[in-house]
Coordinates of C-alpha atoms and ligand atoms in Angstrom, one line a residue:
M1 CA 0.0 -0.2 0.1
H2 CA 2.9 2.2 0.5
I3 CA 3.9 4.1 -3.0
L4 CA 7.8 4.7 -2.0
D5 CA 8.0 0.7 -1.8
G6 CA 10.8 -0.4 -3.0
M7 CA 12.2 3.7 -3.1
S8 CA 14.1 3.2 0.1
S9 CA 17.1 5.3 -1.6
L10 CA 15.0 8.7 -1.2
H11 CA 15.8 11.2 1.2
P12 CA 13.9 11.8 4.6
E13 CA 12.8 14.9 2.8
T14 CA 10.9 13.0 -0.2
R15 CA 9.9 10.0 2.4
A16 CA 8.2 12.3 5.0
V17 CA 6.2 14.1 2.3
H18 CA 4.7 11.3 0.4
L19 CA 3.4 9.3 3.3
P20 CA 1.2 6.0 2.8
K21 CA -2.0 5.9 1.5
P22 CA -4.7 3.3 1.5
A23 CA -5.5 2.4 -2.3
L24 CA -9.1 2.4 -3.3
N25 CA -10.4 1.3 -6.9
G26 CA -8.2 2.9 -9.2
S27 CA -7.3 5.7 -7.5
T28 CA -5.9 6.9 -4.1
P29 CA -6.3 10.1 -2.0
I30 CA -3.7 12.8 -2.2
A31 CA -4.0 13.1 1.4
T32 CA -4.4 10.5 4.4
P33 CA -8.1 9.9 5.3
I34 CA -8.8 10.0 8.8
Y35 CA -10.5 6.4 9.3
Q36 CA -12.8 7.9 12.3
T37 CA -14.3 4.2 12.6
S38 CA -14.2 1.9 15.9
G39 CA -14.5 -1.3 13.8
F40 CA -14.9 -2.6 10.4
V41 CA -17.7 -5.2 8.6
F42 CA -17.0 -8.3 7.4
D43 CA -18.8 -10.5 4.6
D44 CA -16.3 -13.5 5.4
P45 CA -16.1 -14.6 9.4
A46 CA -12.8 -16.1 8.4
V47 CA -11.2 -12.6 7.5
F48 CA -12.7 -11.3 10.6
A49 CA -11.0 -14.2 12.6
D50 CA -7.9 -13.9 10.9
G51 CA -7.3 -10.1 11.6
M52 CA -8.3 -10.4 15.2
S53 CA -4.6 -12.1 15.5
R54 CA -2.0 -10.1 13.9
P55 CA -1.2 -6.8 12.9
D56 CA -0.9 -7.4 9.1
G57 CA -4.5 -9.1 8.5
A58 CA -7.8 -7.2 7.7
F59 CA -8.7 -4.2 9.9
V60 CA -11.0 -5.1 12.9
Y61 CA -11.1 -3.2 15.7
G62 CA -9.8 0.0 16.6
R63 CA -7.9 -0.9 19.7
L64 CA -6.1 -3.2 17.3
S65 CA -5.3 -1.4 13.9
N66 CA -6.9 1.3 12.2
P67 CA -6.1 2.7 8.7
T68 CA -4.9 6.0 9.3
V69 CA -3.0 4.7 12.5
R70 CA -1.1 2.0 10.1
A71 CA -0.1 4.9 7.8
L72 CA 1.6 6.8 10.5
E73 CA 2.9 3.5 11.3
E74 CA 4.7 3.0 8.1
A75 CA 5.7 6.4 7.5
V76 CA 7.5 6.9 10.9
A77 CA 9.1 2.7 10.2
G78 CA 10.2 4.2 6.9
L79 CA 12.1 7.3 8.0
E80 CA 13.8 5.2 11.0
G81 CA 14.6 2.5 8.8
G82 CA 12.5 -0.2 10.8
V83 CA 10.1 -3.2 9.4
A84 CA 7.3 -1.7 11.4
A85 CA 6.1 0.4 14.5
V86 CA 3.5 0.4 16.9
A87 CA 1.9 3.8 17.6
A88 CA 0.6 4.7 20.6
G89 CA -1.6 7.6 22.5
S90 CA 1.7 9.2 23.9
G91 CA 5.2 8.4 24.3
M92 CA 4.8 7.1 27.7
G93 CA 2.0 5.0 26.1
A94 CA 4.5 3.8 23.7
I95 CA 7.6 3.3 26.1
N96 CA 5.7 1.4 28.9
S97 CA 4.0 -1.2 25.8
V98 CA 7.8 -1.9 25.4
L99 CA 8.9 -2.1 28.8
L100 CA 5.9 -4.3 29.6
A101 CA 5.9 -6.3 26.4
L102 CA 9.7 -7.2 27.2
L103 CA 10.2 -7.0 30.8
R104 CA 9.6 -10.2 33.1
P105 CA 9.6 -10.1 36.9
G106 CA 13.5 -10.9 38.0
D107 CA 15.3 -9.5 34.7
H108 CA 17.6 -6.4 34.9
L109 CA 18.1 -3.5 33.2
I110 CA 20.5 -1.5 32.2
A111 CA 19.6 2.4 31.5
Q112 CA 21.5 6.1 31.0
N113 CA 21.6 8.3 34.4
A114 CA 19.8 11.1 32.4
L115 CA 16.4 10.0 31.6
Y116 CA 13.4 11.5 30.5
G117 CA 11.3 12.1 34.3
G118 CA 8.7 10.2 32.8
T119 CA 10.6 7.2 32.2
A120 CA 12.8 7.1 34.8
A121 CA 9.4 7.1 37.1
S122 CA 7.9 4.1 34.9
I123 CA 11.6 2.7 35.7
A124 CA 11.4 3.2 39.4
D125 CA 8.0 1.7 39.6
L126 CA 8.5 -1.4 37.5
A127 CA 11.5 -1.6 39.8
G128 CA 9.2 -1.6 42.9
R129 CA 6.8 -3.9 41.8
F130 CA 7.8 -6.3 39.6
G131 CA 11.3 -7.0 41.2
I132 CA 13.1 -5.8 38.3
S133 CA 16.3 -4.2 39.0
V134 CA 18.4 -1.5 37.5
T135 CA 21.6 -0.2 37.1
Y136 CA 22.3 3.0 35.6
V137 CA 25.5 4.3 33.8
A138 CA 26.7 7.1 31.5
Q139 CA 25.4 7.5 28.2
D140 CA 28.6 7.4 26.6
D141 CA 30.4 5.0 28.8
P142 CA 30.5 1.1 27.0
A143 CA 32.9 -0.1 29.2
A144 CA 30.2 0.5 32.5
V145 CA 27.3 -1.5 30.2
R146 CA 29.9 -4.3 29.7
E147 CA 30.5 -4.1 33.8
A148 CA 27.2 -4.2 34.7
V149 CA 25.6 -7.0 32.7
R150 CA 24.6 -10.0 34.5
P151 CA 22.9 -13.5 33.7
E152 CA 19.3 -12.0 33.9
T153 CA 20.4 -8.9 32.0
R154 CA 17.8 -8.0 29.6
L155 CA 17.8 -4.5 28.1
L156 CA 19.7 -1.5 27.6
Y157 CA 17.6 1.6 27.4
L158 CA 19.2 5.0 25.9
E159 CA 18.3 8.5 24.8
T160 CA 20.0 9.7 21.5
I161 CA 19.8 13.5 22.9
A162 CA 18.8 13.9 27.0
N163 CA 16.5 16.2 28.7
P164 CA 17.6 19.0 29.8
M165 CA 21.7 18.9 29.4
T166 CA 21.8 17.2 26.0
Q167 CA 24.1 14.7 26.3
V168 CA 24.5 12.5 23.6
A169 CA 24.8 8.9 23.7
D170 CA 27.4 6.7 22.2
L171 CA 24.8 4.8 20.3
P172 CA 27.4 2.7 18.0
G173 CA 29.8 1.8 21.7
M174 CA 26.5 1.2 23.7
C175 CA 24.7 -0.8 21.5
A176 CA 27.5 -2.8 20.1
V177 CA 28.1 -4.0 24.0
A178 CA 24.7 -4.9 24.6
R179 CA 24.7 -6.7 21.1
E180 CA 27.7 -9.0 22.3
A181 CA 26.1 -9.5 25.2
G182 CA 22.7 -10.6 24.1
L183 CA 20.5 -7.6 25.3
L184 CA 17.9 -5.4 23.3
S185 CA 19.1 -2.0 22.7
V186 CA 15.7 0.3 23.1
V187 CA 16.9 4.0 22.1
D188 CA 14.3 7.3 22.5
N189 CA 15.2 9.1 19.5
T190 CA 12.7 12.1 20.5
F191 CA 15.0 15.2 20.7
A192 CA 17.0 13.8 17.7
S193 CA 13.9 12.9 15.3
P194 CA 14.7 10.3 12.4
V195 CA 16.3 13.6 10.3
L196 CA 19.2 13.7 13.1
C197 CA 19.6 10.1 13.9
R198 CA 18.2 6.6 13.1
P199 CA 19.4 4.6 16.1
L200 CA 18.5 1.5 14.4
E201 CA 21.5 2.2 12.0
H202 CA 23.6 2.1 14.9
D203 CA 22.9 -1.3 16.0
A204 CA 19.8 -0.6 18.4
D205 CA 16.5 -2.9 18.3
I206 CA 13.5 -0.7 18.9
V207 CA 13.3 3.3 18.9
V208 CA 10.7 4.7 20.5
H209 CA 9.2 8.4 20.2
S210 CA 7.0 10.7 22.1
T211 CA 5.6 12.1 18.5
T212 CA 3.9 14.8 20.8
K213 CA 7.0 16.7 20.2
Y214 CA 9.1 17.2 16.8
M215 CA 7.2 14.9 14.9
S216 CA 4.2 15.9 15.1
G217 CA 5.5 19.4 15.6
H218 CA 2.7 21.8 16.4
S219 CA 2.6 21.5 20.0
D220 CA -1.6 20.3 19.2
V221 CA -1.5 16.2 19.8
I222 CA 0.0 14.2 22.2
G223 CA 1.4 10.8 20.6
G224 CA 4.1 8.0 20.9
I225 CA 5.5 5.4 18.6
A226 CA 7.8 2.3 18.6
V227 CA 9.8 1.2 15.5
F228 CA 11.4 -2.2 15.4
A229 CA 14.7 -3.5 13.5
D230 CA 12.8 -7.0 13.7
D231 CA 9.7 -8.4 12.9
E232 CA 9.0 -10.8 15.8
L233 CA 9.7 -8.0 18.4
Y234 CA 7.2 -5.9 16.8
R235 CA 4.4 -8.6 16.6
K236 CA 5.4 -9.3 20.6
V237 CA 4.7 -5.6 21.4
W238 CA 1.7 -5.2 18.7
A239 CA 0.2 -8.0 20.7
Y240 CA 0.7 -6.9 24.2
A241 CA 0.2 -2.9 23.5
T242 CA -3.2 -3.7 21.6
K243 CA -4.1 -5.3 25.1
L244 CA -2.8 -2.8 27.2
G245 CA -5.2 -0.4 25.0
A246 CA -2.4 2.3 24.6
T247 CA -3.9 2.7 20.7
P248 CA -3.7 5.9 19.7
D249 CA -7.1 7.8 18.4
P250 CA -7.3 8.3 14.5
F251 CA -7.4 11.7 14.6
A252 CA -4.2 11.9 16.9
A253 CA -2.4 10.1 14.0
W254 CA -3.6 12.2 11.4
L255 CA -2.6 15.2 13.1
T256 CA 0.6 13.5 13.5
L257 CA 1.0 12.5 9.8
R258 CA 0.4 16.3 8.8
G259 CA 3.1 17.6 11.1
L260 CA 5.8 14.6 9.7
Q261 CA 5.5 16.3 6.2
T262 CA 7.4 19.3 7.3
L263 CA 9.6 17.5 10.3
P264 CA 12.8 17.6 7.7
L265 CA 12.3 21.3 7.1
R266 CA 11.2 22.4 10.9
M267 CA 14.1 20.6 12.4
A268 CA 16.9 22.2 9.9
R269 CA 15.2 25.8 11.3
H270 CA 14.9 24.7 14.9
C271 CA 19.0 23.7 14.6
D272 CA 20.0 26.9 12.5
N273 CA 17.8 29.1 15.3
T274 CA 19.5 27.1 18.2
R275 CA 22.9 27.7 16.9
L276 CA 22.5 31.5 16.7
L277 CA 20.8 31.7 20.3
A278 CA 23.6 29.0 22.0
T279 CA 26.6 30.8 20.5
R280 CA 25.2 34.3 21.4
L281 CA 24.1 33.2 24.8
A282 CA 27.3 31.7 25.6
E283 CA 29.1 35.1 25.2
H284 CA 26.7 37.0 27.3
P285 CA 27.6 38.0 30.3
A286 CA 24.6 37.3 32.3
V287 CA 24.7 33.7 31.3
R288 CA 27.4 31.1 33.2
A289 CA 27.4 28.3 30.7
V290 CA 25.3 27.1 27.8
H291 CA 24.7 23.3 27.0
W292 CA 24.3 22.5 23.8
P293 CA 26.3 19.5 21.9
G294 CA 26.9 21.9 19.1
L295 CA 29.3 24.0 21.5
P296 CA 32.8 22.6 21.6
T297 CA 32.5 23.5 25.1
H298 CA 29.7 20.6 25.9
P299 CA 31.0 17.0 26.8
S300 CA 29.2 15.6 24.0
Y301 CA 30.6 17.8 21.5
E302 CA 33.0 15.5 19.6
L303 CA 30.6 12.6 19.7
A304 CA 27.5 14.1 18.6
A305 CA 29.8 15.9 15.6
K306 CA 30.6 12.2 14.6
L307 CA 26.8 10.9 15.0
L308 CA 24.7 13.5 14.1
P309 CA 24.6 16.1 11.0
D310 CA 23.2 18.7 13.3
F311 CA 22.5 19.1 17.0
G312 CA 19.2 20.0 17.6
G313 CA 16.8 22.3 18.8
V314 CA 17.0 22.3 22.6
F315 CA 19.4 23.6 24.8
S316 CA 20.1 24.6 28.4
F317 CA 21.7 27.6 29.9
D318 CA 22.7 28.2 33.7
L319 CA 22.2 32.6 34.4
A320 CA 25.2 33.5 36.4
G321 CA 22.6 34.7 39.0
G322 CA 21.3 31.4 40.0
R323 CA 17.6 30.3 40.7
D324 CA 16.5 34.0 41.2
A325 CA 17.8 35.3 37.9
G326 CA 16.1 32.0 36.2
E327 CA 12.7 33.0 37.6
R328 CA 13.4 36.5 36.6
F329 CA 14.1 35.7 33.1
M330 CA 11.1 33.2 32.9
S331 CA 8.7 35.9 33.9
S332 CA 10.7 38.4 31.5
V333 CA 10.3 36.8 28.4
R334 CA 7.6 38.1 25.6
L335 CA 7.8 36.1 22.7
A336 CA 9.3 32.7 24.0
L337 CA 6.4 31.2 26.2
L338 CA 6.5 29.6 29.7
A339 CA 5.0 25.7 29.2
P340 CA 6.0 22.1 29.2
S341 CA 7.0 20.0 26.3
L342 CA 9.0 20.6 23.3
G343 CA 9.5 20.2 19.6
G344 CA 6.9 22.7 18.6
V345 CA 7.1 25.8 16.1
E346 CA 6.7 27.7 19.4
T347 CA 9.8 28.7 21.3
L348 CA 9.2 27.1 24.8
I349 CA 11.1 27.7 27.9
L350 CA 11.0 25.9 31.2
H351 CA 12.7 25.8 34.9
P352 CA 13.6 22.0 35.2
A353 CA 14.3 22.0 38.7
T354 CA 10.8 22.5 39.6
T355 CA 8.9 21.5 36.8
S356 CA 9.8 18.3 34.7
H357 CA 12.8 17.0 37.2
R358 CA 10.9 18.2 40.2
T359 CA 10.5 14.6 41.5
L360 CA 14.2 14.1 41.5
T361 CA 16.5 14.6 44.8
A362 CA 19.2 17.1 45.0
D363 CA 21.7 14.4 44.5
E364 CA 19.8 13.3 41.4
L365 CA 19.8 16.8 39.7
A366 CA 23.4 17.5 40.6
R367 CA 24.2 14.1 38.8
N368 CA 22.2 15.2 36.0
G369 CA 23.8 18.6 35.9
I370 CA 20.7 20.3 36.4
G371 CA 21.2 23.5 38.5
E372 CA 18.6 26.0 40.4
G373 CA 19.3 28.5 37.9
T374 CA 19.0 26.3 34.8
V375 CA 16.7 27.3 32.2
R376 CA 15.5 24.7 29.1
V377 CA 14.7 26.0 25.9
S378 CA 12.5 24.2 23.0
V379 CA 13.8 27.1 20.0
G380 CA 10.9 27.4 17.5
I381 CA 10.9 28.3 14.0
E382 CA 10.6 32.5 14.3
H383 CA 13.0 34.6 13.1
P384 CA 16.0 34.2 15.1
E385 CA 16.4 37.8 15.7
D386 CA 13.1 38.5 17.2
L387 CA 14.2 35.6 19.6
W388 CA 17.4 36.9 20.6
A389 CA 15.9 40.4 21.0
D390 CA 13.5 38.8 23.1
F391 CA 16.0 36.7 25.1
V392 CA 18.3 40.1 25.5
Q393 CA 15.6 41.9 27.0
A394 CA 14.8 39.3 29.7
L395 CA 18.4 39.1 30.6
G396 CA 17.9 42.9 31.1
G397 CA 19.9 44.0 28.0
Ligands
LIG401 C1 7.9 14.1 26.4 C2 8.8 12.8 26.3 C3 8.5 11.9 26.4 C4 6.8 11.4 26.8 O1 5.8 11.3 26.0 P1 4.9 11.7 26.2 O2 3.9 12.0 24.6 O3 4.3 13.3 27.0 O4 4.2 10.6 26.9 C5 9.5 10.3 26.4 N1 10.5 10.7 26.2 C6 10.7 11.9 26.0 C7 12.5 12.5 25.6 C8 10.1 13.1 25.9 O5 10.7 14.3 25.9

């Protein structure tokens, strides 16, 4: 059903525009339709029965599969270079579907220190309730993974670019150790998007995304997706996720598909705008440090320069005046919006210590390099000089 079948050499910009469409009798729609239906009608009971038990049978019931949702799954699987994908109602829905489908009581998992807050909380919950143990390692330390492996270790969990200090994971190095030790590698690629990184090319087994962020890109939908390198893993997670009920609504899937078409264009602008702001802020007297892997001062700079064609649209900075200065800055911006989330067309800022990372202890904050005066910025696609003027006035000139 994909018009790009057999054309895998096309660039992401082209693949993102030409999305999968359902074939009708002799023509196909230009845009992917929204199949806003809970279920499907059958003439043949055998086809009905068959569709209930596998993801590639007939469409039966919306919790199992839907043509609009399937179009999104095929589009993202194509962009990430996977065999198939399972979409979910949120990023956490996709992440928990993967973890719950693949982990058993008594299993051990290795995860990087700097994790998205919701993921860290879910892993802590699994650990408490199912006796799953966790070892945390730095995101760029393959030797630490090798050392942490035990007979019951099942999975390595990484993020391409971490929130909010933008550490970059050594995907080739970390995934190679996992492969050698027989572990599955799961990579949250939300911050990079497949435009900047395709973790399956670095030997990951599963890629997860909060499509709420860059993929949909317009701050108007919540969604998630997991992409698989392997058909057996895909079927296993599909079977679990559809029982769990993590399925997205067709309209949410459609909004995400619509956003996806401009992902490469938006990502280029997010990166360019971020480069301008991060470079200039690093020179500003009110700023103590800027954290963006595109700056040579960032600990991940060399790795990022090897792994990524550009460095993403999120950065953080520490104000010389600490927490008070941070709060003053956040209440003084006019164009940038004080809001959760990231990856939308608008520039959004937040204070991690009191919002996204509020559940972390002082020690955990310090281990992640997050200070009292750290401000996180998700840079939008506005004109960069307008953003710069806003930041300068909010910094007091
Ligand atoms: C937002 C986010 C999530 C969670 O996604 P939701 O869509 O909010 O459930 C997971 N990982 C990363 C890196 C995120 O930024």
